GROMACS .gro file of C-alpha atoms in nm:
model
  504
    1UNK     CA    1   8.274   5.261  14.839
    2UNK     CA    2   8.343   5.610  14.697
    3UNK     CA    3   8.610   5.817  14.886
    4UNK     CA    4   8.548   6.213  14.896
    5UNK     CA    5   8.810   6.442  15.030
    6UNK     CA    6   8.679   6.757  15.212
    7UNK     CA    7   8.683   6.939  15.535
    8UNK     CA    8   8.519   6.886  15.874
    9UNK     CA    9   8.280   7.153  15.985
   10UNK     CA   10   8.172   7.035  16.318
   11UNK     CA   11   8.419   7.257  16.514
   12UNK     CA   12   8.630   7.569  16.402
   13UNK     CA   13   8.955   7.370  16.368
   14UNK     CA   14   8.807   7.219  16.076
   15UNK     CA   15   9.019   6.911  16.011
   16UNK     CA   16   9.076   6.736  15.671
   17UNK     CA   17   8.848   6.432  15.655
   18UNK     CA   18   8.779   6.152  15.403
   19UNK     CA   19   8.416   6.060  15.367
   20UNK     CA   20   8.329   5.703  15.258
   21UNK     CA   21   8.002   5.689  15.090
   22UNK     CA   22   7.810   5.372  14.962
   23UNK     CA   23   7.490   5.417  14.765
   24UNK     CA   24   7.418   5.779  14.872
   25UNK     CA   25   7.482   5.725  15.239
   26UNK     CA   26   7.773   5.804  15.445
   27UNK     CA   27   7.931   5.500  15.595
   28UNK     CA   28   8.236   5.634  15.779
   29UNK     CA   29   8.462   5.907  15.829
   30UNK     CA   30   8.872   5.915  15.885
   31UNK     CA   31   9.123   6.163  15.880
   32UNK     CA   32   9.280   6.314  15.527
   33UNK     CA   33   9.617   6.187  15.453
   34UNK     CA   34   9.844   6.495  15.407
   35UNK     CA   35   9.613   6.735  15.547
   36UNK     CA   36   9.800   6.942  15.802
   37UNK     CA   37   9.513   6.865  16.043
   38UNK     CA   38   9.353   6.534  16.035
   39UNK     CA   39   9.346   6.399  16.428
   40UNK     CA   40   8.991   6.350  16.441
   41UNK     CA   41   8.780   6.351  16.750
   42UNK     CA   42   8.444   6.214  16.865
   43UNK     CA   43   8.244   6.502  16.689
   44UNK     CA   44   8.378   6.413  16.352
   45UNK     CA   45   8.306   6.029  16.406
   46UNK     CA   46   7.958   6.134  16.478
   47UNK     CA   47   7.904   6.280  16.154
   48UNK     CA   48   7.727   5.990  15.957
   49UNK     CA   49   7.476   5.977  16.275
   50UNK     CA   50   7.406   6.354  16.226
   51UNK     CA   51   7.364   6.358  15.849
   52UNK     CA   52   7.148   6.046  15.858
   53UNK     CA   53   6.946   6.120  16.158
   54UNK     CA   54   6.571   6.012  16.145
   55UNK     CA   55   6.505   6.348  16.337
   56UNK     CA   56   6.613   6.560  16.045
   57UNK     CA   57   6.385   6.820  15.895
   58UNK     CA   58   6.339   6.746  15.548
   59UNK     CA   59   6.022   6.909  15.423
   60UNK     CA   60   5.928   7.278  15.458
   61UNK     CA   61   5.661   7.338  15.743
   62UNK     CA   62   5.395   7.589  15.783
   63UNK     CA   63   5.222   7.617  16.130
   64UNK     CA   64   4.829   7.611  16.058
   65UNK     CA   65   4.595   7.611  16.363
   66UNK     CA   66   4.888   7.543  16.598
   67UNK     CA   67   5.003   7.239  16.421
   68UNK     CA   68   5.286   7.206  16.146
   69UNK     CA   69   5.191   7.104  15.816
   70UNK     CA   70   5.449   6.995  15.538
   71UNK     CA   71   5.415   7.226  15.200
   72UNK     CA   72   5.619   7.280  14.922
   73UNK     CA   73   5.890   7.509  14.890
   74UNK     CA   74   5.687   7.716  14.661
   75UNK     CA   75   5.417   7.746  14.919
   76UNK     CA   76   5.633   7.823  15.204
   77UNK     CA   77   5.887   8.077  15.029
   78UNK     CA   78   5.561   8.236  14.893
   79UNK     CA   79   5.406   8.251  15.234
   80UNK     CA   80   5.697   8.413  15.397
   81UNK     CA   81   5.753   8.678  15.129
   82UNK     CA   82   5.383   8.802  15.141
   83UNK     CA   83   5.416   8.819  15.494
   84UNK     CA   84   5.735   9.028  15.480
   85UNK     CA   85   5.607   9.268  15.212
   86UNK     CA   86   5.278   9.338  15.449
   87UNK     CA   87   5.537   9.409  15.733
   88UNK     CA   88   5.745   9.651  15.520
   89UNK     CA   89   5.450   9.835  15.405
   90UNK     CA   90   5.285   9.870  15.772
   91UNK     CA   91   5.583   9.918  15.980
   92UNK     CA   92   5.902   9.948  15.765
   93UNK     CA   93   6.178   9.714  15.686
   94UNK     CA   94   6.349   9.767  15.997
   95UNK     CA   95   6.061   9.580  16.191
   96UNK     CA   96   6.227   9.268  16.051
   97UNK     CA   97   6.543   9.142  16.218
   98UNK     CA   98   6.772   8.897  16.054
   99UNK     CA   99   6.976   8.655  16.265
  100UNK     CA  100   7.244   8.412  16.124
  101UNK     CA  101   7.332   8.183  16.429
  102UNK     CA  102   7.521   7.893  16.300
  103UNK     CA  103   7.885   7.973  16.382
  104UNK     CA  104   7.977   7.732  16.107
  105UNK     CA  105   7.774   7.878  15.837
  106UNK     CA  106   7.941   7.908  15.500
  107UNK     CA  107   8.090   8.208  15.373
  108UNK     CA  108   7.856   8.243  15.096
  109UNK     CA  109   7.561   8.175  15.280
  110UNK     CA  110   7.638   8.470  15.504
  111UNK     CA  111   7.709   8.702  15.220
  112UNK     CA  112   7.395   8.606  15.028
  113UNK     CA  113   7.190   8.676  15.372
  114UNK     CA  114   7.354   9.012  15.382
  115UNK     CA  115   7.284   9.086  15.043
  116UNK     CA  116   6.896   8.993  15.089
  117UNK     CA  117   6.910   9.219  15.420
  118UNK     CA  118   7.019   9.502  15.202
  119UNK     CA  119   6.761   9.454  14.928
  120UNK     CA  120   6.472   9.428  15.172
  121UNK     CA  121   6.624   9.760  15.336
  122UNK     CA  122   6.663   9.611  15.714
  123UNK     CA  123   6.957   9.755  15.892
  124UNK     CA  124   6.908   9.485  16.127
  125UNK     CA  125   7.151   9.199  16.028
  126UNK     CA  126   7.282   9.025  16.347
  127UNK     CA  127   7.488   8.686  16.414
  128UNK     CA  128   7.628   8.470  16.694
  129UNK     CA  129   7.868   8.707  16.739
  130UNK     CA  130   7.666   8.908  16.978
  131UNK     CA  131   7.715   8.639  17.239
  132UNK     CA  132   8.026   8.439  17.112
  133UNK     CA  133   8.380   8.516  16.991
  134UNK     CA  134   8.318   8.873  16.897
  135UNK     CA  135   8.431   8.992  17.225
  136UNK     CA  136   8.794   8.831  17.173
  137UNK     CA  137   8.802   9.011  16.832
  138UNK     CA  138   8.696   9.354  16.978
  139UNK     CA  139   8.949   9.311  17.258
  140UNK     CA  140   9.222   9.229  17.078
  141UNK     CA  141   9.153   9.491  16.799
  142UNK     CA  142   9.123   9.753  17.059
  143UNK     CA  143   9.464   9.709  17.168
  144UNK     CA  144   9.670   9.552  16.861
  145UNK     CA  145   9.451   9.619  16.553
  146UNK     CA  146   9.315   9.276  16.471
  147UNK     CA  147   9.276   8.945  16.646
  148UNK     CA  148   9.565   8.740  16.698
  149UNK     CA  149   9.643   8.397  16.743
  150UNK     CA  150   9.882   8.163  16.962
  151UNK     CA  151  10.162   8.002  16.783
  152UNK     CA  152  10.325   7.689  16.916
  153UNK     CA  153  10.679   7.614  16.776
  154UNK     CA  154  11.000   7.494  16.895
  155UNK     CA  155  11.075   7.860  16.991
  156UNK     CA  156  10.784   7.865  17.241
  157UNK     CA  157  10.891   7.875  17.635
  158UNK     CA  158  10.571   7.963  17.798
  159UNK     CA  159  10.211   7.917  17.730
  160UNK     CA  160   9.911   8.033  17.919
  161UNK     CA  161   9.565   7.842  17.875
  162UNK     CA  162   9.300   8.093  18.017
  163UNK     CA  163   8.954   7.970  18.010
  164UNK     CA  164   9.016   7.705  17.779
  165UNK     CA  165   9.004   7.319  17.800
  166UNK     CA  166   9.142   7.218  17.454
  167UNK     CA  167   9.145   6.869  17.519
  168UNK     CA  168   8.783   6.845  17.507
  169UNK     CA  169   8.707   7.165  17.272
  170UNK     CA  170   9.027   7.163  17.035
  171UNK     CA  171   9.228   6.851  17.035
  172UNK     CA  172   9.490   6.948  16.799
  173UNK     CA  173   9.576   7.232  17.020
  174UNK     CA  174   9.592   7.056  17.311
  175UNK     CA  175   9.832   6.789  17.125
  176UNK     CA  176  10.047   7.124  17.025
  177UNK     CA  177  10.063   7.243  17.382
  178UNK     CA  178  10.141   6.905  17.545
  179UNK     CA  179  10.419   6.880  17.274
  180UNK     CA  180  10.564   7.220  17.375
  181UNK     CA  181  10.550   7.123  17.742
  182UNK     CA  182  10.732   6.805  17.685
  183UNK     CA  183  11.022   7.038  17.499
  184UNK     CA  184  11.038   7.228  17.825
  185UNK     CA  185  10.819   7.526  17.785
  186UNK     CA  186  10.612   7.648  18.110
  187UNK     CA  187  10.243   7.574  18.154
  188UNK     CA  188  10.019   7.814  18.303
  189UNK     CA  189   9.642   7.732  18.332
  190UNK     CA  190   9.382   7.973  18.440
  191UNK     CA  191   9.026   7.788  18.501
  192UNK     CA  192   8.807   7.752  18.802
  193UNK     CA  193   8.778   7.377  18.718
  194UNK     CA  194   9.058   7.116  18.718
  195UNK     CA  195   9.052   7.046  18.360
  196UNK     CA  196   9.258   6.766  18.227
  197UNK     CA  197   9.518   7.015  18.094
  198UNK     CA  198   9.527   7.221  18.455
  199UNK     CA  199   9.642   6.869  18.600
  200UNK     CA  200   9.938   6.903  18.398
  201UNK     CA  201  10.010   7.286  18.435
  202UNK     CA  202  10.336   7.446  18.624
  203UNK     CA  203  10.066   7.660  18.789
  204UNK     CA  204   9.717   7.613  18.785
  205UNK     CA  205   9.502   7.927  18.928
  206UNK     CA  206   9.154   7.821  19.010
  207UNK     CA  207   8.996   8.169  18.964
  208UNK     CA  208   8.653   8.289  19.076
  209UNK     CA  209   8.459   8.297  18.767
  210UNK     CA  210   8.421   8.641  18.621
  211UNK     CA  211   8.711   8.813  18.760
  212UNK     CA  212   8.944   8.747  18.467
  213UNK     CA  213   9.016   9.144  18.409
  214UNK     CA  214   9.129   9.188  18.753
  215UNK     CA  215   9.385   8.872  18.737
  216UNK     CA  216   9.544   9.021  18.422
  217UNK     CA  217   9.548   9.368  18.597
  218UNK     CA  218   9.716   9.194  18.882
  219UNK     CA  219   9.980   9.038  18.670
  220UNK     CA  220  10.038   9.356  18.469
  221UNK     CA  221  10.118   9.513  18.823
  222UNK     CA  222  10.380   9.294  18.899
  223UNK     CA  223  10.552   9.272  18.550
  224UNK     CA  224  10.542   9.667  18.566
  225UNK     CA  225  10.639   9.696  18.917
  226UNK     CA  226  10.956   9.466  18.884
  227UNK     CA  227  11.025   9.578  18.546
  228UNK     CA  228  11.007   9.254  18.392
  229UNK     CA  229  10.807   9.399  18.061
  230UNK     CA  230  11.015   9.443  17.721
  231UNK     CA  231  11.139   9.772  17.739
  232UNK     CA  232  11.257   9.800  17.367
  233UNK     CA  233  10.915   9.708  17.254
  234UNK     CA  234  10.736   9.907  17.480
  235UNK     CA  235  10.929  10.196  17.399
  236UNK     CA  236  10.920  10.162  16.993
  237UNK     CA  237  10.592  10.003  16.958
  238UNK     CA  238  10.334  10.087  17.211
  239UNK     CA  239  10.169  10.415  17.356
  240UNK     CA  240   9.987  10.460  17.664
  241UNK     CA  241  10.221  10.257  17.874
  242UNK     CA  242  10.262  10.539  18.131
  243UNK     CA  243   9.886  10.562  18.192
  244UNK     CA  244   9.880  10.172  18.201
  245UNK     CA  245  10.153  10.187  18.447
  246UNK     CA  246   9.974  10.434  18.669
  247UNK     CA  247   9.645  10.240  18.667
  248UNK     CA  248   9.764   9.900  18.731
  249UNK     CA  249   9.923  10.051  19.086
  250UNK     CA  250   9.596   9.984  19.254
  251UNK     CA  251   9.573   9.625  19.159
  252UNK     CA  252   9.852   9.467  19.368
  253UNK     CA  253   9.852   9.087  19.411
  254UNK     CA  254   9.715   9.116  19.761
  255UNK     CA  255   9.403   9.338  19.652
  256UNK     CA  256   9.365   9.101  19.349
  257UNK     CA  257   9.339   8.801  19.556
  258UNK     CA  258   9.038   8.926  19.744
  259UNK     CA  259   8.868   8.974  19.383
  260UNK     CA  260   8.980   8.660  19.235
  261UNK     CA  261   9.051   8.406  19.511
  262UNK     CA  262   9.373   8.322  19.320
  263UNK     CA  263   9.669   8.375  19.604
  264UNK     CA  264   9.883   8.686  19.592
  265UNK     CA  265  10.209   8.447  19.569
  266UNK     CA  266  10.058   8.224  19.255
  267UNK     CA  267   9.972   8.602  19.070
  268UNK     CA  268  10.325   8.680  19.131
  269UNK     CA  269  10.473   8.353  19.020
  270UNK     CA  270  10.241   8.357  18.697
  271UNK     CA  271  10.351   8.724  18.637
  272UNK     CA  272  10.732   8.621  18.694
  273UNK     CA  273  10.703   8.296  18.477
  274UNK     CA  274  10.512   8.433  18.185
  275UNK     CA  275  10.761   8.754  18.153
  276UNK     CA  276  11.067   8.568  18.208
  277UNK     CA  277  11.008   8.290  17.930
  278UNK     CA  278  10.964   8.447  17.627
  279UNK     CA  279  10.841   8.417  17.356
  280UNK     CA  280  10.503   8.298  17.527
  281UNK     CA  281  10.141   8.260  17.409
  282UNK     CA  282   9.799   8.280  17.562
  283UNK     CA  283   9.508   8.084  17.448
  284UNK     CA  284   9.167   8.225  17.513
  285UNK     CA  285   8.848   7.995  17.569
  286UNK     CA  286   8.479   8.134  17.483
  287UNK     CA  287   8.462   8.169  17.857
  288UNK     CA  288   8.539   8.545  17.858
  289UNK     CA  289   8.335   8.607  17.564
  290UNK     CA  290   8.012   8.506  17.774
  291UNK     CA  291   8.101   8.736  18.055
  292UNK     CA  292   7.971   9.099  18.119
  293UNK     CA  293   8.302   9.246  18.111
  294UNK     CA  294   8.461   8.981  17.893
  295UNK     CA  295   8.614   9.260  17.655
  296UNK     CA  296   8.769   9.453  17.910
  297UNK     CA  297   8.933   9.125  18.033
  298UNK     CA  298   9.060   9.032  17.677
  299UNK     CA  299   9.176   9.401  17.673
  300UNK     CA  300   9.402   9.357  17.974
  301UNK     CA  301   9.504   9.017  17.844
  302UNK     CA  302   9.625   9.171  17.518
  303UNK     CA  303   9.795   9.447  17.697
  304UNK     CA  304   9.998   9.154  17.917
  305UNK     CA  305  10.081   8.996  17.580
  306UNK     CA  306  10.223   9.317  17.439
  307UNK     CA  307  10.424   9.453  17.726
  308UNK     CA  308  10.588   9.103  17.768
  309UNK     CA  309  10.718   9.154  17.388
  310UNK     CA  310  10.486   8.833  17.288
  311UNK     CA  311  10.327   9.020  17.000
  312UNK     CA  312  10.398   8.921  16.634
  313UNK     CA  313  10.669   8.684  16.708
  314UNK     CA  314  10.697   8.305  16.642
  315UNK     CA  315  10.624   8.109  16.932
  316UNK     CA  316  10.432   8.394  17.067
  317UNK     CA  317  10.105   8.563  16.925
  318UNK     CA  318  10.080   8.607  16.570
  319UNK     CA  319   9.880   8.806  16.307
  320UNK     CA  320   9.746   8.550  16.025
  321UNK     CA  321   9.639   8.715  15.718
  322UNK     CA  322   9.352   8.629  15.522
  323UNK     CA  323   9.225   8.652  15.148
  324UNK     CA  324   9.037   8.869  14.929
  325UNK     CA  325   8.689   8.753  14.829
  326UNK     CA  326   8.379   8.899  14.632
  327UNK     CA  327   8.161   9.143  14.819
  328UNK     CA  328   7.768   9.093  14.784
  329UNK     CA  329   7.661   9.395  14.963
  330UNK     CA  330   7.442   9.611  14.770
  331UNK     CA  331   7.587   9.949  14.868
  332UNK     CA  332   7.312  10.158  14.705
  333UNK     CA  333   7.052   9.959  14.880
  334UNK     CA  334   7.206  10.007  15.242
  335UNK     CA  335   6.945  10.208  15.448
  336UNK     CA  336   7.037  10.462  15.696
  337UNK     CA  337   6.766  10.344  15.939
  338UNK     CA  338   6.843  10.327  16.319
  339UNK     CA  339   6.939   9.961  16.368
  340UNK     CA  340   6.878   9.779  16.689
  341UNK     CA  341   7.217   9.816  16.922
  342UNK     CA  342   7.290  10.156  16.761
  343UNK     CA  343   7.437  10.251  17.110
  344UNK     CA  344   7.713   9.964  17.093
  345UNK     CA  345   7.904  10.154  16.804
  346UNK     CA  346   8.230   9.972  16.893
  347UNK     CA  347   8.063   9.649  16.837
  348UNK     CA  348   7.931   9.764  16.487
  349UNK     CA  349   8.260   9.900  16.406
  350UNK     CA  350   8.442   9.591  16.448
  351UNK     CA  351   8.207   9.334  16.330
  352UNK     CA  352   8.035   9.544  16.068
  353UNK     CA  353   7.687   9.417  16.206
  354UNK     CA  354   7.469   9.506  16.457
  355UNK     CA  355   7.423   9.322  16.791
  356UNK     CA  356   7.098   9.122  16.854
  357UNK     CA  357   7.127   9.158  17.257
  358UNK     CA  358   6.867   9.446  17.286
  359UNK     CA  359   6.597   9.293  17.041
  360UNK     CA  360   6.433   9.094  17.292
  361UNK     CA  361   6.338   9.399  17.519
  362UNK     CA  362   6.270   9.582  17.193
  363UNK     CA  363   6.008   9.317  17.035
  364UNK     CA  364   5.828   9.337  17.414
  365UNK     CA  365   5.833   9.696  17.449
  366UNK     CA  366   5.818   9.802  17.086
  367UNK     CA  367   6.090  10.115  17.172
  368UNK     CA  368   6.243  10.294  16.979
  369UNK     CA  369   6.031  10.129  16.697
  370UNK     CA  370   5.855   9.795  16.674
  371UNK     CA  371   6.010   9.453  16.577
  372UNK     CA  372   5.748   9.237  16.384
  373UNK     CA  373   5.964   8.986  16.233
  374UNK     CA  374   6.265   8.752  16.291
  375UNK     CA  375   6.431   8.540  16.013
  376UNK     CA  376   6.654   8.294  16.195
  377UNK     CA  377   6.915   8.093  16.027
  378UNK     CA  378   7.085   7.794  16.228
  379UNK     CA  379   7.024   7.913  16.560
  380UNK     CA  380   6.827   7.753  16.859
  381UNK     CA  381   6.759   8.102  17.014
  382UNK     CA  382   6.511   7.986  17.282
  383UNK     CA  383   6.804   7.786  17.442
  384UNK     CA  384   7.113   8.006  17.373
  385UNK     CA  385   6.980   8.350  17.399
  386UNK     CA  386   7.015   8.494  17.775
  387UNK     CA  387   6.676   8.460  17.962
  388UNK     CA  388   6.469   8.191  17.786
  389UNK     CA  389   6.127   8.291  17.936
  390UNK     CA  390   6.184   8.655  17.802
  391UNK     CA  391   6.288   8.508  17.468
  392UNK     CA  392   5.967   8.284  17.459
  393UNK     CA  393   5.759   8.613  17.549
  394UNK     CA  394   5.916   8.804  17.312
  395UNK     CA  395   5.869   8.551  17.032
  396UNK     CA  396   5.514   8.522  17.076
  397UNK     CA  397   5.471   8.870  17.033
  398UNK     CA  398   5.606   8.865  16.656
  399UNK     CA  399   5.375   8.891  16.338
  400UNK     CA  400   5.626   8.634  16.185
  401UNK     CA  401   5.890   8.386  16.296
  402UNK     CA  402   6.069   8.206  16.052
  403UNK     CA  403   6.335   7.934  16.118
  404UNK     CA  404   6.580   7.783  15.896
  405UNK     CA  405   6.764   7.460  16.039
  406UNK     CA  406   6.844   7.084  16.036
  407UNK     CA  407   6.650   6.968  16.337
  408UNK     CA  408   6.314   7.053  16.545
  409UNK     CA  409   6.462   7.278  16.787
  410UNK     CA  410   6.313   7.450  17.078
  411UNK     CA  411   6.310   7.751  16.857
  412UNK     CA  412   6.158   7.600  16.548
  413UNK     CA  413   5.870   7.446  16.741
  414UNK     CA  414   5.806   7.826  16.831
  415UNK     CA  415   5.821   7.920  16.451
  416UNK     CA  416   5.520   8.007  16.205
  417UNK     CA  417   5.753   7.856  15.913
  418UNK     CA  418   6.032   7.607  15.939
  419UNK     CA  419   6.253   7.550  15.642
  420UNK     CA  420   6.494   7.276  15.632
  421UNK     CA  421   6.869   7.351  15.567
  422UNK     CA  422   7.150   7.109  15.479
  423UNK     CA  423   7.432   6.975  15.662
  424UNK     CA  424   7.812   7.084  15.540
  425UNK     CA  425   7.822   6.746  15.366
  426UNK     CA  426   7.520   6.799  15.157
  427UNK     CA  427   7.641   7.138  14.976
  428UNK     CA  428   7.979   7.298  14.862
  429UNK     CA  429   8.113   7.551  15.094
  430UNK     CA  430   8.389   7.844  15.077
  431UNK     CA  431   8.584   7.866  15.392
  432UNK     CA  432   8.864   8.073  15.511
  433UNK     CA  433   9.004   7.996  15.876
  434UNK     CA  434   9.316   8.024  16.087
  435UNK     CA  435   9.478   7.753  16.280
  436UNK     CA  436   9.813   7.700  16.422
  437UNK     CA  437   9.930   8.031  16.302
  438UNK     CA  438   9.855   7.965  15.959
  439UNK     CA  439   9.528   8.061  15.701
  440UNK     CA  440   9.395   7.800  15.514
  441UNK     CA  441   9.162   7.902  15.220
  442UNK     CA  442   8.951   7.577  15.110
  443UNK     CA  443   8.645   7.491  14.893
  444UNK     CA  444   8.453   7.180  15.014
  445UNK     CA  445   8.277   6.922  14.807
  446UNK     CA  446   7.935   6.831  14.833
  447UNK     CA  447   7.936   6.442  14.935
  448UNK     CA  448   7.590   6.361  14.923
  449UNK     CA  449   7.255   6.499  14.763
  450UNK     CA  450   7.071   6.714  15.033
  451UNK     CA  451   6.857   6.473  15.239
  452UNK     CA  452   6.502   6.450  15.158
  453UNK     CA  453   6.351   6.811  15.008
  454UNK     CA  454   6.581   6.993  15.198
  455UNK     CA  455   6.802   7.300  15.018
  456UNK     CA  456   7.126   7.458  15.049
  457UNK     CA  457   7.111   7.734  15.287
  458UNK     CA  458   7.200   8.010  15.033
  459UNK     CA  459   6.948   7.902  14.787
  460UNK     CA  460   6.701   7.932  15.041
  461UNK     CA  461   6.782   8.317  15.066
  462UNK     CA  462   6.822   8.330  14.705
  463UNK     CA  463   6.499   8.179  14.630
  464UNK     CA  464   6.312   8.406  14.891
  465UNK     CA  465   6.469   8.732  14.715
  466UNK     CA  466   6.343   8.611  14.384
  467UNK     CA  467   6.015   8.559  14.515
  468UNK     CA  468   5.995   8.936  14.639
  469UNK     CA  469   6.118   9.064  14.319
  470UNK     CA  470   6.479   9.078  14.375
  471UNK     CA  471   6.558   8.843  14.101
  472UNK     CA  472   6.841   9.039  13.914
  473UNK     CA  473   7.035   9.038  14.224
  474UNK     CA  474   7.076   8.664  14.269
  475UNK     CA  475   7.170   8.555  13.899
  476UNK     CA  476   7.350   8.217  14.020
  477UNK     CA  477   7.205   7.906  13.883
  478UNK     CA  478   7.444   7.681  14.099
  479UNK     CA  479   7.683   7.703  14.394
  480UNK     CA  480   7.980   7.696  14.148
  481UNK     CA  481   7.878   8.004  13.989
  482UNK     CA  482   7.833   8.172  14.300
  483UNK     CA  483   8.174   8.031  14.438
  484UNK     CA  484   8.335   8.121  14.133
  485UNK     CA  485   8.247   8.505  14.176
  486UNK     CA  486   8.363   8.509  14.540
  487UNK     CA  487   8.685   8.339  14.486
  488UNK     CA  488   8.805   8.550  14.179
  489UNK     CA  489   8.939   8.850  14.389
  490UNK     CA  490   9.144   8.605  14.589
  491UNK     CA  491   9.385   8.527  14.271
  492UNK     CA  492   9.297   8.164  14.316
  493UNK     CA  493   9.062   7.987  14.055
  494UNK     CA  494   8.776   7.760  14.163
  495UNK     CA  495   8.949   7.480  13.965
  496UNK     CA  496   9.270   7.526  14.171
  497UNK     CA  497   9.053   7.529  14.481
  498UNK     CA  498   8.873   7.176  14.377
  499UNK     CA  499   9.219   7.034  14.303
  500UNK     CA  500   9.355   7.095  14.652
  501UNK     CA  501   9.094   6.983  14.894
  502UNK     CA  502   9.355   7.036  15.198
  503UNK     CA  503   9.311   7.387  15.113
  504UNK     CA  504   9.560   7.663  14.989
   0.00000   0.00000   0.00000
């Protein structure tokens, strides 16, 4: 069997994998020897079943008289292009909302979709960040400039796992936490459930769901009141500490107990343990991103990190740098039309996109202007967006719903056109991510050819652009040409990337 080294894309850990291929079919997947992250979980072992599922979408579909019919790519993209031009003529380009929902979508695909949006003229480019992860980035950034990450090392003396279940969602991080605990680091877990890692904790705070901000304010109250904070760091590297100290006076452990259901004595023990055992880290799960006050909770937790002196230190929380990549925005084409979500300026400032949250109501009410089309890439919105019944009602009002996916999801069933994309092993991807306090930049290899008549995701959008007369802006004939353009500003060459399947 042929062995191909690449990177798993079943979760954000992105372990190195070796894929065994026989006669164009994936037989098994193992961890890549020599890769820093190679302890595979069940999701990785399920890759062959995912890629070769008999339920995969393999041909473009157009709904005719209420039933899907297989069509050619030329017919499908031509149909979508014609509809989009008519919508633009009748309602303006802003009547189209683009949504890239797949959290693991390739860098080049996201950039090409943004480029298409600029060319068409819609200000409404949105992603899954509206409901996931962006809250954490914004909460961190409002306090300390950018996203920060836990760093586990021999220096770590305390670890807080807050709304996170790494044993199931991030096994490598779970292993790091257990290793540090075995070396003597304290472990605090904040979770309503008694998760596997909560059973091993020195303190398990079974919090009332949605009250995380109050708990963080209670811990800040104790640390400031008992002068357990890092006085040197606070004096030299923070602003607003006096205002914070005044604010948290109202959040005594007894008051916070009534809000969070965490006993006052437990809150004091947590605060003292965290502040007295530095450096310490706080690992946040996605739970707070899904709360109405998630950003404020994350702000409070980030302040907790800062005053304890755990910011930008080995074994605590660290900044992890990135790499410069090619830019595909067409600046001269960027419209100044008012986007959806214009009244969420911080979201736009920190994500450089719009939030899709107001779109559902706007489709139904057509205020402040009508939305007539949704172009969705890799998102099962009917299931993942809030209020399923309202989502379906909104989708039924659209003139055009186009879904790009690999399965016939609940959202795809509602679409007018369904376009079959690829799994990560059927395309080359350029990826940059941060894990364990380090940044990795990697180009993943195509392991097999696209299944059936499916097409690489970026090519779908490029071909649609060509159909609409934007061909000069999509000059790349193959993926290598596009990746070479994107990778050049990083200082690495595409050949270097290919020679280092573990990443650089």
